[in-house]
PDB file of C-alpha atoms and ligand atoms in Angstrom:
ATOM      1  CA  UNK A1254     111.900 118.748 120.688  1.00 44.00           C
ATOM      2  CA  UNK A1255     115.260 120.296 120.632  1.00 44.00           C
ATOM      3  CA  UNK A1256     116.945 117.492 121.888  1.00 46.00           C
ATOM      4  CA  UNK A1257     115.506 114.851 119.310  1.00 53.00           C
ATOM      5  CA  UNK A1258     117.955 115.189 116.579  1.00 62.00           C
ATOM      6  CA  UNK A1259     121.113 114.985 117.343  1.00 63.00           C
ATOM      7  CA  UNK A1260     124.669 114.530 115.061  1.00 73.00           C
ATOM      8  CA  UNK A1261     125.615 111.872 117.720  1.00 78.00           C
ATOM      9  CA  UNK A1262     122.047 110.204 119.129  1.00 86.00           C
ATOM     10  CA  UNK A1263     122.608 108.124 122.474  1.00 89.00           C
ATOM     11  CA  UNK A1264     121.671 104.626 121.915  1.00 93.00           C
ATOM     12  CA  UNK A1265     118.091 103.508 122.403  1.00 94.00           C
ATOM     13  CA  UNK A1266     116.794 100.318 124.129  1.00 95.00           C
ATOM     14  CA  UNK A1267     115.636  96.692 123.185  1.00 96.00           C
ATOM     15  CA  UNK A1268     114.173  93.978 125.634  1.00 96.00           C
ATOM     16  CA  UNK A1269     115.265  91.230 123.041  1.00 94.00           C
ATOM     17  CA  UNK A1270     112.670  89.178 125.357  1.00 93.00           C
ATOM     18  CA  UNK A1271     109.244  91.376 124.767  1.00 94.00           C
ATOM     19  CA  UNK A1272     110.743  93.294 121.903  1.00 94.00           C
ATOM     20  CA  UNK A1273     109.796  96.652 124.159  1.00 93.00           C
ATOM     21  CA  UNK A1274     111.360  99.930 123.448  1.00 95.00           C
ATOM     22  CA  UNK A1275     112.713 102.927 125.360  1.00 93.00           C
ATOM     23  CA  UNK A1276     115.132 105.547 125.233  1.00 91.00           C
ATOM     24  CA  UNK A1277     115.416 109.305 125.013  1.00 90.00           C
ATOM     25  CA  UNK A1278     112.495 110.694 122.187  1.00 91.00           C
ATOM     26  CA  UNK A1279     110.566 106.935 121.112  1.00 96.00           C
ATOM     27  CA  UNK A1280     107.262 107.724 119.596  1.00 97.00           C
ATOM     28  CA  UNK A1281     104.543 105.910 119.799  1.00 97.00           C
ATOM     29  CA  UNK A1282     101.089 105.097 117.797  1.00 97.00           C
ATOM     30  CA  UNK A1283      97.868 103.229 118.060  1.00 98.00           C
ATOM     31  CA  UNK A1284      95.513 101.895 115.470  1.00 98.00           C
ATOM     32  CA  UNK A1285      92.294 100.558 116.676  1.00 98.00           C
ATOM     33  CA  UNK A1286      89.906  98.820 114.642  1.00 98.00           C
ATOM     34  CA  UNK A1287      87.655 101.700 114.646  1.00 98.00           C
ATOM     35  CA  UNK A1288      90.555 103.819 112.728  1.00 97.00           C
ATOM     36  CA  UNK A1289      91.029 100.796 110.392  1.00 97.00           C
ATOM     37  CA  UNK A1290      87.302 101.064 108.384  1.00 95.00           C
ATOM     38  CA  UNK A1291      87.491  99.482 104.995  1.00 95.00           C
ATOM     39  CA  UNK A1292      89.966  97.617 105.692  1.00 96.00           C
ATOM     40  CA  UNK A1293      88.603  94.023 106.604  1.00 97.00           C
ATOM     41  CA  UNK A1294      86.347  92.022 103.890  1.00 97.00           C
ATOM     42  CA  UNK A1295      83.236  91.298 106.426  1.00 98.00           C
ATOM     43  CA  UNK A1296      82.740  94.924 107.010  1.00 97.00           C
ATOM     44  CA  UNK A1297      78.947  93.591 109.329  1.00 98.00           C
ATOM     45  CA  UNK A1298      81.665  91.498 111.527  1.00 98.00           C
ATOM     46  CA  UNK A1299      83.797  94.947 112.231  1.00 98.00           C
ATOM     47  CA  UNK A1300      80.909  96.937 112.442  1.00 98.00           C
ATOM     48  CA  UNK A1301      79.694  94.370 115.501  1.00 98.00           C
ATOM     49  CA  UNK A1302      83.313  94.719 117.129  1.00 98.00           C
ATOM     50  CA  UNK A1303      84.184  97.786 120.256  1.00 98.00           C
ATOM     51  CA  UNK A1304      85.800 100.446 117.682  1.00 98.00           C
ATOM     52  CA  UNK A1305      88.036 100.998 120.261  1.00 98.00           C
ATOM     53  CA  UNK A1306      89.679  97.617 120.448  1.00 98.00           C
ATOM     54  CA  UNK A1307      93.322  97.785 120.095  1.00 98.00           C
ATOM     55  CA  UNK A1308      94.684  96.302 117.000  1.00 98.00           C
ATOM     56  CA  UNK A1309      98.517  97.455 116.752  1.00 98.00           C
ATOM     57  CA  UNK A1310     100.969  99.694 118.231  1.00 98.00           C
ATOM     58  CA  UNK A1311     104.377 101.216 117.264  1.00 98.00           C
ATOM     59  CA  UNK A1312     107.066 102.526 119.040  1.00 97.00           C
ATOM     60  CA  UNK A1313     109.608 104.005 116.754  1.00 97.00           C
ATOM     61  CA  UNK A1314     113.184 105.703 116.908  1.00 96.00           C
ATOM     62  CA  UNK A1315     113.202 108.635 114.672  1.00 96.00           C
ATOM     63  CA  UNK A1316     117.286 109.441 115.303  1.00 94.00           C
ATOM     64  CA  UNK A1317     116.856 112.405 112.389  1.00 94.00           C
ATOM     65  CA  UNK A1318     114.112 114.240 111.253  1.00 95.00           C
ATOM     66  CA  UNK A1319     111.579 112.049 108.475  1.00 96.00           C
ATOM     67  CA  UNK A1320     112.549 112.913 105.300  1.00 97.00           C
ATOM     68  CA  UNK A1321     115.811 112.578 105.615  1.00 96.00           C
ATOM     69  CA  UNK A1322     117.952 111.519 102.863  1.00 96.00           C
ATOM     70  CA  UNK A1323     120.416 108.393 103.981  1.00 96.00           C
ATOM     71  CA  UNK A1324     118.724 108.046 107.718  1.00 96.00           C
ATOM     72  CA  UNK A1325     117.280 104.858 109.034  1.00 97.00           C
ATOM     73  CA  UNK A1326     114.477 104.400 111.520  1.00 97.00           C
ATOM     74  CA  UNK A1327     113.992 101.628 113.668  1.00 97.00           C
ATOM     75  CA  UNK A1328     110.731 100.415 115.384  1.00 98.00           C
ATOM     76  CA  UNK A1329     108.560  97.571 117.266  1.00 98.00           C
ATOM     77  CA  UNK A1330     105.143  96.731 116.464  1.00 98.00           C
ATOM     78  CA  UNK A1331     102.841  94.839 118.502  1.00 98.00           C
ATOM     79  CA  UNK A1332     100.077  93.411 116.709  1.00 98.00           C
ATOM     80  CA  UNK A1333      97.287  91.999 119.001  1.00 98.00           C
ATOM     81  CA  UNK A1334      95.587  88.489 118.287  1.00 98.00           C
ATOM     82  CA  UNK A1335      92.232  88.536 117.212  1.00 98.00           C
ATOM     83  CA  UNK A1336      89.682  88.088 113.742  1.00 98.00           C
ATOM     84  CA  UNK A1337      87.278  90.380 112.064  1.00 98.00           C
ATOM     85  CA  UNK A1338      84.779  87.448 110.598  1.00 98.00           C
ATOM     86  CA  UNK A1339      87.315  85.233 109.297  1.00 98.00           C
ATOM     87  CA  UNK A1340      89.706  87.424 108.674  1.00 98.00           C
ATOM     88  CA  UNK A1341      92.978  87.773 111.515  1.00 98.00           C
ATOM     89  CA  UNK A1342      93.883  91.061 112.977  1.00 98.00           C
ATOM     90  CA  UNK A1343      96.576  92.968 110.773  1.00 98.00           C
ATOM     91  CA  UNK A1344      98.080  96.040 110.159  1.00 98.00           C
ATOM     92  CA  UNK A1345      97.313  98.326 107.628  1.00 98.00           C
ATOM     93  CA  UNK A1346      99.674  98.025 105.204  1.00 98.00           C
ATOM     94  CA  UNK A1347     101.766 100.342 103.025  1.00 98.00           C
ATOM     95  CA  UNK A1348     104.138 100.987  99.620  1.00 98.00           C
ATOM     96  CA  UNK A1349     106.719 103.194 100.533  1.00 98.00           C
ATOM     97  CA  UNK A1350     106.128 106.925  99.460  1.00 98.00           C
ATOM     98  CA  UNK A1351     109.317 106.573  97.834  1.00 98.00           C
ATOM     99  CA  UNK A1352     108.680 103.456  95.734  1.00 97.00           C
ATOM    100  CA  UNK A1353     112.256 102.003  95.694  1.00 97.00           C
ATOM    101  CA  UNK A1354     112.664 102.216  99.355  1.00 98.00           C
ATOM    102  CA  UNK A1355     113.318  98.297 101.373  1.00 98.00           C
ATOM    103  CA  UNK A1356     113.155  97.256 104.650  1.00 98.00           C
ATOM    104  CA  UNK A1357     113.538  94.945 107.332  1.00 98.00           C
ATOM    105  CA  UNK A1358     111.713  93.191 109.847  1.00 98.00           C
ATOM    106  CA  UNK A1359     112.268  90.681 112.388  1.00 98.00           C
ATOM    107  CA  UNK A1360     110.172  88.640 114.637  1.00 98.00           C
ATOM    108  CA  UNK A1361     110.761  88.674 118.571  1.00 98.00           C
ATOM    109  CA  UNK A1362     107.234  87.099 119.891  1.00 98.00           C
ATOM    110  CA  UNK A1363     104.433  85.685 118.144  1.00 98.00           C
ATOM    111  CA  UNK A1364     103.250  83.686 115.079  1.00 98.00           C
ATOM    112  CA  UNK A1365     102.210  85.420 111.781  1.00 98.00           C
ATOM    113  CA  UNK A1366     102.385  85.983 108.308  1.00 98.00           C
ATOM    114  CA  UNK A1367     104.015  88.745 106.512  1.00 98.00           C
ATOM    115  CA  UNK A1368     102.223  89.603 103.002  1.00 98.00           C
ATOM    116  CA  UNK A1369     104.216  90.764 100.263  1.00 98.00           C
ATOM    117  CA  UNK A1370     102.203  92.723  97.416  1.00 98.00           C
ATOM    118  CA  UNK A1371     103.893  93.558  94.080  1.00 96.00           C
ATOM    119  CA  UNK A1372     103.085  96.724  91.928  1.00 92.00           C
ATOM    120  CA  UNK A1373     100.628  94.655  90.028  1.00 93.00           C
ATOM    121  CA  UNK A1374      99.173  93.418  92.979  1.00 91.00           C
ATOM    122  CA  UNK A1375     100.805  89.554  93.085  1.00 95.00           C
ATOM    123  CA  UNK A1376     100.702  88.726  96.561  1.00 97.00           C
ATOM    124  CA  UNK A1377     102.744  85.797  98.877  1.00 98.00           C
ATOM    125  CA  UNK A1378     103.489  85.217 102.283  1.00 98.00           C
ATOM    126  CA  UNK A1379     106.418  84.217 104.555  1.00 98.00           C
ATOM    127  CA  UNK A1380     106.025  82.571 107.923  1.00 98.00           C
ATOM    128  CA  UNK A1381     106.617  84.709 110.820  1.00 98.00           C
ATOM    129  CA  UNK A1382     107.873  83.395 114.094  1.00 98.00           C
ATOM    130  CA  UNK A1383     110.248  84.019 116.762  1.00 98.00           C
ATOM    131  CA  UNK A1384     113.938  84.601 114.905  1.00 97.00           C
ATOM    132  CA  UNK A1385     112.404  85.223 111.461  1.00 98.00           C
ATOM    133  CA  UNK A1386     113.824  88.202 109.332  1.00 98.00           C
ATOM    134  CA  UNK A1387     112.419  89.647 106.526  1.00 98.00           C
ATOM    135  CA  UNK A1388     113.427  91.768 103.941  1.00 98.00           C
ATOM    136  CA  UNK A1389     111.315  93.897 102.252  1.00 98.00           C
ATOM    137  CA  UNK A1390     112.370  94.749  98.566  1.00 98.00           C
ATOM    138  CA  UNK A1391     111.775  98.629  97.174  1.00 98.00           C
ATOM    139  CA  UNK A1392     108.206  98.587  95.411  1.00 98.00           C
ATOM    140  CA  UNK A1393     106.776  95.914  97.307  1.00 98.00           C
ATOM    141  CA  UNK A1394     103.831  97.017  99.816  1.00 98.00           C
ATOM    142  CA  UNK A1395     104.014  95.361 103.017  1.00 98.00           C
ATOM    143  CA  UNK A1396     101.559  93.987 106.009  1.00 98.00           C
ATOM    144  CA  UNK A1397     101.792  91.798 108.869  1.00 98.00           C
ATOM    145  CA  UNK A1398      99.084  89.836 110.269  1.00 98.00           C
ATOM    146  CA  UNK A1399      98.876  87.236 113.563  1.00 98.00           C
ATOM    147  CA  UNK A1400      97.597  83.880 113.103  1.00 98.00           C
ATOM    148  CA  UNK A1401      97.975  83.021 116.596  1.00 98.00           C
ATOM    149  CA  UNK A1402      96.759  83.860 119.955  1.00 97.00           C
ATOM    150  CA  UNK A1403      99.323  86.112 121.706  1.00 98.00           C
ATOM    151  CA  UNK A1404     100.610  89.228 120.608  1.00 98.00           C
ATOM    152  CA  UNK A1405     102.989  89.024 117.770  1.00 98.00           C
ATOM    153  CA  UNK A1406     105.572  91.551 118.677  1.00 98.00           C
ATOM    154  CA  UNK A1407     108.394  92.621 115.149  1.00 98.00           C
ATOM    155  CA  UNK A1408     110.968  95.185 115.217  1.00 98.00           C
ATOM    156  CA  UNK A1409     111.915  96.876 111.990  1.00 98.00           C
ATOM    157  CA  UNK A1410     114.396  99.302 110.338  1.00 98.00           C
ATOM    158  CA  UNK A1411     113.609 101.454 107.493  1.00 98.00           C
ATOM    159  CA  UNK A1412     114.843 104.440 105.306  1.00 98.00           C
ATOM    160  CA  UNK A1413     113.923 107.755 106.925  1.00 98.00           C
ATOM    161  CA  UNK A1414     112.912 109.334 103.617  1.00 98.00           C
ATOM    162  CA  UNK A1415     110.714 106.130 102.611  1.00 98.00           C
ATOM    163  CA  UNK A1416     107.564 107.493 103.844  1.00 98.00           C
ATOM    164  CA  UNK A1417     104.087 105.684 103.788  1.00 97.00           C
ATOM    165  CA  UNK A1418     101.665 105.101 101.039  1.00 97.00           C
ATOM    166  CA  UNK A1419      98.805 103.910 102.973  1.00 96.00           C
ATOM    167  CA  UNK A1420      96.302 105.468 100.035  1.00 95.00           C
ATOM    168  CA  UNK A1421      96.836 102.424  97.678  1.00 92.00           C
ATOM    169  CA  UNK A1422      96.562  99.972  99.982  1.00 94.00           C
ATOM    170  CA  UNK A1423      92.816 101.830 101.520  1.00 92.00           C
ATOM    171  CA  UNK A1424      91.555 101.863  97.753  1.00 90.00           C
ATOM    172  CA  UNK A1425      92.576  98.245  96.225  1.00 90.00           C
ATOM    173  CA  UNK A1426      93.661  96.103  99.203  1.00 93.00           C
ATOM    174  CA  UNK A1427      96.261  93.651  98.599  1.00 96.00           C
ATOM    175  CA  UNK A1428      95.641  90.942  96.289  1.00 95.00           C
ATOM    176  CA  UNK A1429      95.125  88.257  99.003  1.00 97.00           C
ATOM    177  CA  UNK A1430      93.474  87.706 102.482  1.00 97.00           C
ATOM    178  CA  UNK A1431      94.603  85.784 105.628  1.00 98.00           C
ATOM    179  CA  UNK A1432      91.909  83.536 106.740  1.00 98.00           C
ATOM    180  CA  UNK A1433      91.207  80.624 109.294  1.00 98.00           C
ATOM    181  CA  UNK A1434      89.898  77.892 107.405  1.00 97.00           C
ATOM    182  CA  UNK A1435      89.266  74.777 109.641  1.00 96.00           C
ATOM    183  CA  UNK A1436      91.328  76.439 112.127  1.00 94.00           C
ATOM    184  CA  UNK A1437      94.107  76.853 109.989  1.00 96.00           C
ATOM    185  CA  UNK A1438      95.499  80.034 108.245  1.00 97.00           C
ATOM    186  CA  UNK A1439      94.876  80.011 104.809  1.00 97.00           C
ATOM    187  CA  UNK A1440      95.745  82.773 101.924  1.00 97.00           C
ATOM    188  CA  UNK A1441      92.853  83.326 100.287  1.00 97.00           C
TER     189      UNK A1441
HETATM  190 FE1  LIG B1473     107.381  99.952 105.437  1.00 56.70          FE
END
């Protein structure tokens, strides 16, 4: 699109209520639980499930071309409510193709957890709800999950040469799991 990149982009748009995008060239992508195979523990619970369920989407603002060296991105996920087994919906999670790479996101609608994994796989959690903001140091992979039972909805901002590493994260997992245990979340 010839009109995507631009020296001087106009601005794009956020409902600070919903956490909704729009504007001139937003993207957007879908992961369904069929798409995210291997990546829940109680792989006979996912296999039960409609592959075509909805799990996330994200709407992102690529202002310059990815790759780009000193760009930033900006996006909103929208990460539907939900359990495979025991185990709450979540997004895939990545490293950063270029390790050193942070981020940020923020939390407009929702409760959650965001999961932190290190390079040697130590894993925490922060709380996520409505005002949160996370930073996410270079080298540390990165996933969001909902604990509760409306759609957790996070904007984020990123490096446009960061890239994704989903590979690591689709061979070893992180190091922990969110679970409901007595109807409470629990890292497990
Ligand atoms: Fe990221």
């Amino acid at each position: 699109m010839s009109t995507q990149f631009k020296v001087n982009p106009q601005p794009t748009f956020v409902d600070w209520s919903t956490g909704d995008l729009s504007g001139e060239g937003i993207e957007e992508s879908v992961k369904t639980l069929g798409q995210l195979a291997g990546l829940f523990k109680d792989e006979a619970a996912w296999r039960s499930m409609d592959p075509v369920t909805e799990v996330y989407r994200v709407r992102f603002w690529r202002p310059v071309p990815e790759g780009t060296s000193g760009g930033l991105f900006w996006g909103a996920t929208i990460l539907q409510p939900g359990r495979v087994g025991d185990e709450y919906f979540m997004t895939h999670g990545h490293f950063h193709a270029i390790r050193d790479r942070a981020e940020y996101y923020a939390t407009v609608k929702g409760t959650g957890a965001m999961l932190f994994m290190g390079e040697e796989e130590h894993t925490w959690s922060q709380t996520m709800k409505p005002g949160t903001v996370h930073y996410i140091p270079g080298k540390v992979a990165h996933r969001v999950v909902n604990t509760g039972h409306e759609p957790l909805v996070i904007l984020a901002s990123w490096h446009s040469d960061a890239g994704h590493d989903y590979a690591s994260i689709r061979t070893k997992g992180f190091g922990k799991r969110m679970v409901v245990r007595e109807g409470e979340p629990c890292l497990v």
